[in-house]
């Protein structure tokens, strides 16, 4: 997401950035603004994934966007799966799952297989062969759904609206959260985004992509 601010950044724009960080912690925000020495001070309590001055827009924006895609949250997962040596069917499925997780995650392996035009058993076997029993494709998908529930609850949605958005019942959400990260859904929001995403990466991604990073960046001035 690119946010453009002309002139001095206003308080309501700072509040918008704060809200985006709170509600969508794994969606990267690139701030484009006029050069202003006071900007860093104003944004002390805000985390953006990159900043580009308007005077350098043509030369820096594309490079910064490419860097963000490679290093930030769900974007980094999708990019890592695209660049990996995973079997083509599995790689395509995991890219799709990571990208869908930013909106409404796929609910199960059957839905994922249908979306990418592949047999569920193929995805099960290919994922299992890489994970060596450490995790499963079902657990990976369930983990993505927990991440999205975390975002929705942080945004202030009540449980009824979370269930409607996810197209999952409260019992299913509760069961998945108790399996990973091991707490009731009501306690999820007590975790920091960095900690939760790093835990997801360690448990459900690194077994199939050992070189993957935790995928979280901090404020970066160009």
Short mmCIF file of C-alpha atoms in Angstrom, two decimals:
data_model
loop_
_atom_site.label_atom_id
_atom_site.label_comp_id
_atom_site.label_asym_id
_atom_site.label_seq_id
_atom_site.Cartn_x
_atom_site.Cartn_y
_atom_site.Cartn_z
CA UNK A 1 0.00 0.00 0.00
CA UNK A 2 1.37 3.42 -1.00
CA UNK A 3 0.36 6.47 1.07
CA UNK A 4 1.17 9.89 -0.43
CA UNK A 5 1.43 13.00 1.76
CA UNK A 6 1.93 16.44 0.19
CA UNK A 7 3.34 19.21 2.35
CA UNK A 8 3.55 18.89 6.13
CA UNK A 9 2.08 15.63 7.35
CA UNK A 10 -1.13 16.25 9.26
CA UNK A 11 -2.18 14.59 12.49
CA UNK A 12 -5.04 12.76 10.78
CA UNK A 13 -2.53 11.28 8.33
CA UNK A 14 -0.37 10.10 11.22
CA UNK A 15 -3.47 8.53 12.77
CA UNK A 16 -4.21 6.79 9.46
CA UNK A 17 -0.72 5.27 9.46
CA UNK A 18 -1.14 4.20 13.08
CA UNK A 19 -4.46 2.55 12.23
CA UNK A 20 -3.00 0.76 9.21
CA UNK A 21 -0.16 -0.57 11.35
CA UNK A 22 -2.61 -1.79 13.99
CA UNK A 23 -5.18 -3.30 11.65
CA UNK A 24 -2.97 -4.66 8.83
CA UNK A 25 0.42 -5.37 10.41
CA UNK A 26 1.57 -7.65 7.57
CA UNK A 27 0.52 -5.39 4.70
CA UNK A 28 3.46 -3.13 3.82
CA UNK A 29 2.93 0.63 3.79
CA UNK A 30 5.23 2.76 1.64
CA UNK A 31 5.06 6.44 2.56
CA UNK A 32 5.72 8.99 -0.19
CA UNK A 33 6.22 12.50 1.19
CA UNK A 34 7.88 15.86 0.67
CA UNK A 35 11.36 16.12 2.24
CA UNK A 36 10.80 17.33 5.80
CA UNK A 37 13.31 17.10 8.67
CA UNK A 38 10.41 16.99 11.13
CA UNK A 39 8.86 13.93 9.51
CA UNK A 40 10.98 11.38 11.36
CA UNK A 41 10.03 12.95 14.68
CA UNK A 42 6.34 12.91 13.79
CA UNK A 43 6.52 9.23 12.85
CA UNK A 44 8.32 7.98 15.94
CA UNK A 45 5.29 5.91 16.94
CA UNK A 46 4.53 4.69 13.43
CA UNK A 47 6.16 1.83 11.55
CA UNK A 48 6.19 1.95 7.76
CA UNK A 49 8.03 -0.48 5.54
CA UNK A 50 9.70 2.21 3.42
CA UNK A 51 9.78 5.94 2.80
CA UNK A 52 10.42 7.74 -0.48
CA UNK A 53 10.73 11.51 -0.95
CA UNK A 54 8.49 12.99 -3.65
CA UNK A 55 11.57 14.58 -5.22
CA UNK A 56 13.02 11.09 -5.76
CA UNK A 57 9.80 9.37 -6.80
CA UNK A 58 10.81 8.41 -10.33
CA UNK A 59 14.19 7.01 -9.38
CA UNK A 60 13.44 5.34 -6.04
CA UNK A 61 9.81 4.20 -5.78
CA UNK A 62 10.03 1.10 -7.97
CA UNK A 63 13.19 -0.07 -6.25
CA UNK A 64 11.69 0.46 -2.81
CA UNK A 65 8.50 -1.39 -3.76
CA UNK A 66 10.54 -4.33 -5.05
CA UNK A 67 12.54 -4.38 -1.81
CA UNK A 68 9.37 -4.30 0.28
CA UNK A 69 7.85 -7.20 -1.62
CA UNK A 70 10.96 -9.23 -0.91
CA UNK A 71 11.17 -8.53 2.81
CA UNK A 72 7.77 -7.83 4.32
CA UNK A 73 5.33 -10.31 5.81
CA UNK A 74 2.96 -12.15 3.52
CA UNK A 75 4.47 -10.43 0.48
CA UNK A 76 7.83 -11.93 1.37
CA UNK A 77 6.30 -15.39 1.73
CA UNK A 78 4.70 -15.23 -1.70
CA UNK A 79 7.96 -14.00 -3.23
CA UNK A 80 9.99 -16.67 -1.46
CA UNK A 81 7.67 -19.40 -2.70
CA UNK A 82 7.89 -18.02 -6.25
CA UNK A 83 11.69 -18.07 -6.17
CA UNK A 84 11.98 -21.45 -4.47
CA UNK A 85 12.81 -24.84 -5.91
CA UNK A 86 9.53 -26.28 -4.66
CA UNK A 87 7.64 -28.54 -7.08
CA UNK A 88 5.69 -26.30 -9.48
CA UNK A 89 2.25 -27.37 -8.28
CA UNK A 90 3.12 -26.83 -4.63
CA UNK A 91 4.92 -23.55 -5.28
CA UNK A 92 1.94 -22.18 -7.20
CA UNK A 93 -0.43 -23.24 -4.43
CA UNK A 94 1.63 -21.67 -1.64
CA UNK A 95 2.02 -18.39 -3.54
CA UNK A 96 -1.75 -18.31 -3.96
CA UNK A 97 -2.34 -19.14 -0.29
CA UNK A 98 0.01 -16.39 0.91
CA UNK A 99 -1.59 -13.77 -1.32
CA UNK A 100 -5.11 -14.81 -0.40
CA UNK A 101 -4.22 -14.56 3.29
CA UNK A 102 -4.10 -10.76 3.02
CA UNK A 103 -7.86 -10.78 2.30
CA UNK A 104 -9.73 -14.00 3.07
CA UNK A 105 -7.44 -17.02 3.45
CA UNK A 106 -8.33 -20.31 1.83
CA UNK A 107 -10.15 -22.43 4.39
CA UNK A 108 -8.68 -25.84 3.67
CA UNK A 109 -6.56 -27.89 1.29
CA UNK A 110 -9.52 -28.77 -0.89
CA UNK A 111 -10.32 -25.10 -1.52
CA UNK A 112 -6.67 -24.33 -2.22
CA UNK A 113 -6.40 -27.23 -4.67
CA UNK A 114 -9.55 -26.11 -6.46
CA UNK A 115 -8.26 -22.54 -6.75
CA UNK A 116 -5.00 -23.60 -8.41
CA UNK A 117 -6.38 -26.51 -10.44
CA UNK A 118 -4.51 -29.30 -8.70
CA UNK A 119 -5.46 -32.52 -6.94
CA UNK A 120 -5.46 -32.18 -3.12
CA UNK A 121 -3.48 -35.40 -2.73
CA UNK A 122 -0.68 -33.96 -4.89
CA UNK A 123 -0.35 -30.91 -2.65
CA UNK A 124 -0.50 -33.04 0.50
CA UNK A 125 2.27 -35.32 -0.74
CA UNK A 126 4.55 -32.59 -2.07
CA UNK A 127 4.25 -30.50 1.08
CA UNK A 128 4.74 -33.53 3.30
CA UNK A 129 7.85 -34.59 1.42
CA UNK A 130 9.45 -31.21 2.10
CA UNK A 131 8.26 -30.79 5.69
CA UNK A 132 9.42 -34.24 6.87
CA UNK A 133 6.64 -34.45 9.44
CA UNK A 134 7.47 -31.14 11.15
CA UNK A 135 4.28 -29.49 9.89
CA UNK A 136 1.50 -30.19 7.41
CA UNK A 137 -0.22 -28.31 4.62
CA UNK A 138 -3.41 -28.23 6.68
CA UNK A 139 -1.50 -26.70 9.59
CA UNK A 140 0.06 -24.11 7.26
CA UNK A 141 -3.37 -23.10 5.97
CA UNK A 142 -4.81 -23.01 9.49
CA UNK A 143 -1.92 -20.80 10.58
CA UNK A 144 -2.62 -18.32 7.79
CA UNK A 145 -6.24 -18.13 8.91
CA UNK A 146 -5.12 -17.42 12.49
CA UNK A 147 -2.94 -14.55 11.22
CA UNK A 148 -5.92 -13.02 9.44
CA UNK A 149 -8.17 -13.44 12.47
CA UNK A 150 -5.50 -11.62 14.47
CA UNK A 151 -5.62 -8.70 12.02
CA UNK A 152 -9.40 -8.55 12.02
CA UNK A 153 -9.65 -8.58 15.80
CA UNK A 154 -7.00 -5.86 16.07
CA UNK A 155 -9.08 -3.77 13.68
CA UNK A 156 -11.97 -3.87 16.15
CA UNK A 157 -14.31 -6.29 14.37
CA UNK A 158 -16.54 -8.29 16.67
CA UNK A 159 -16.52 -12.07 16.48
CA UNK A 160 -19.68 -12.30 14.39
CA UNK A 161 -18.16 -10.13 11.67
CA UNK A 162 -14.86 -12.02 11.89
CA UNK A 163 -16.71 -15.29 11.30
CA UNK A 164 -18.58 -13.77 8.35
CA UNK A 165 -15.39 -12.43 6.80
CA UNK A 166 -13.45 -15.66 7.28
CA UNK A 167 -16.39 -17.90 6.40
CA UNK A 168 -15.34 -20.01 9.37
CA UNK A 169 -17.26 -20.74 12.55
CA UNK A 170 -16.05 -19.62 15.96
CA UNK A 171 -15.44 -23.24 16.99
CA UNK A 172 -13.13 -23.81 14.01
CA UNK A 173 -11.24 -20.58 14.68
CA UNK A 174 -10.87 -21.50 18.36
CA UNK A 175 -9.63 -24.98 17.54
CA UNK A 176 -7.05 -23.68 15.10
CA UNK A 177 -5.75 -21.02 17.48
CA UNK A 178 -5.39 -23.55 20.31
CA UNK A 179 -3.30 -25.78 18.03
CA UNK A 180 -1.20 -22.82 16.85
CA UNK A 181 0.00 -20.59 18.43
CA UNK A 182 -1.47 -22.46 21.38
CA UNK A 183 -3.86 -19.98 22.97
CA UNK A 184 -7.57 -19.13 22.85
CA UNK A 185 -8.48 -16.61 20.12
CA UNK A 186 -9.24 -13.98 22.73
CA UNK A 187 -5.59 -13.95 23.78
CA UNK A 188 -4.20 -13.55 20.25
CA UNK A 189 -4.26 -9.76 20.30
CA UNK A 190 -1.95 -9.76 23.32
CA UNK A 191 0.87 -10.93 21.05
CA UNK A 192 2.88 -8.48 18.96
CA UNK A 193 2.66 -8.80 15.15
CA UNK A 194 6.42 -9.42 14.91
CA UNK A 195 6.32 -12.23 17.44
CA UNK A 196 3.27 -13.93 15.92
CA UNK A 197 4.54 -13.77 12.34
CA UNK A 198 8.00 -14.98 13.36
CA UNK A 199 6.39 -17.91 15.17
CA UNK A 200 4.32 -18.77 12.09
CA UNK A 201 7.40 -18.61 9.88
CA UNK A 202 9.46 -20.78 12.21
CA UNK A 203 6.81 -23.45 12.66
CA UNK A 204 5.07 -23.65 9.30
CA UNK A 205 7.35 -22.13 6.65
CA UNK A 206 10.96 -22.80 7.61
CA UNK A 207 10.47 -26.61 7.54
CA UNK A 208 9.90 -26.37 3.77
CA UNK A 209 12.05 -23.27 3.11
CA UNK A 210 14.97 -23.43 5.58
CA UNK A 211 16.50 -20.13 4.46
CA UNK A 212 13.35 -18.01 4.89
CA UNK A 213 13.67 -14.93 7.11
CA UNK A 214 11.10 -13.82 9.66
CA UNK A 215 9.80 -11.31 7.10
CA UNK A 216 9.31 -8.22 9.26
CA UNK A 217 10.86 -4.84 8.50
CA UNK A 218 10.99 -1.53 10.34
CA UNK A 219 10.87 2.13 9.35
CA UNK A 220 13.35 2.66 6.57
CA UNK A 221 14.38 6.11 5.31
CA UNK A 222 15.74 6.33 1.79
#
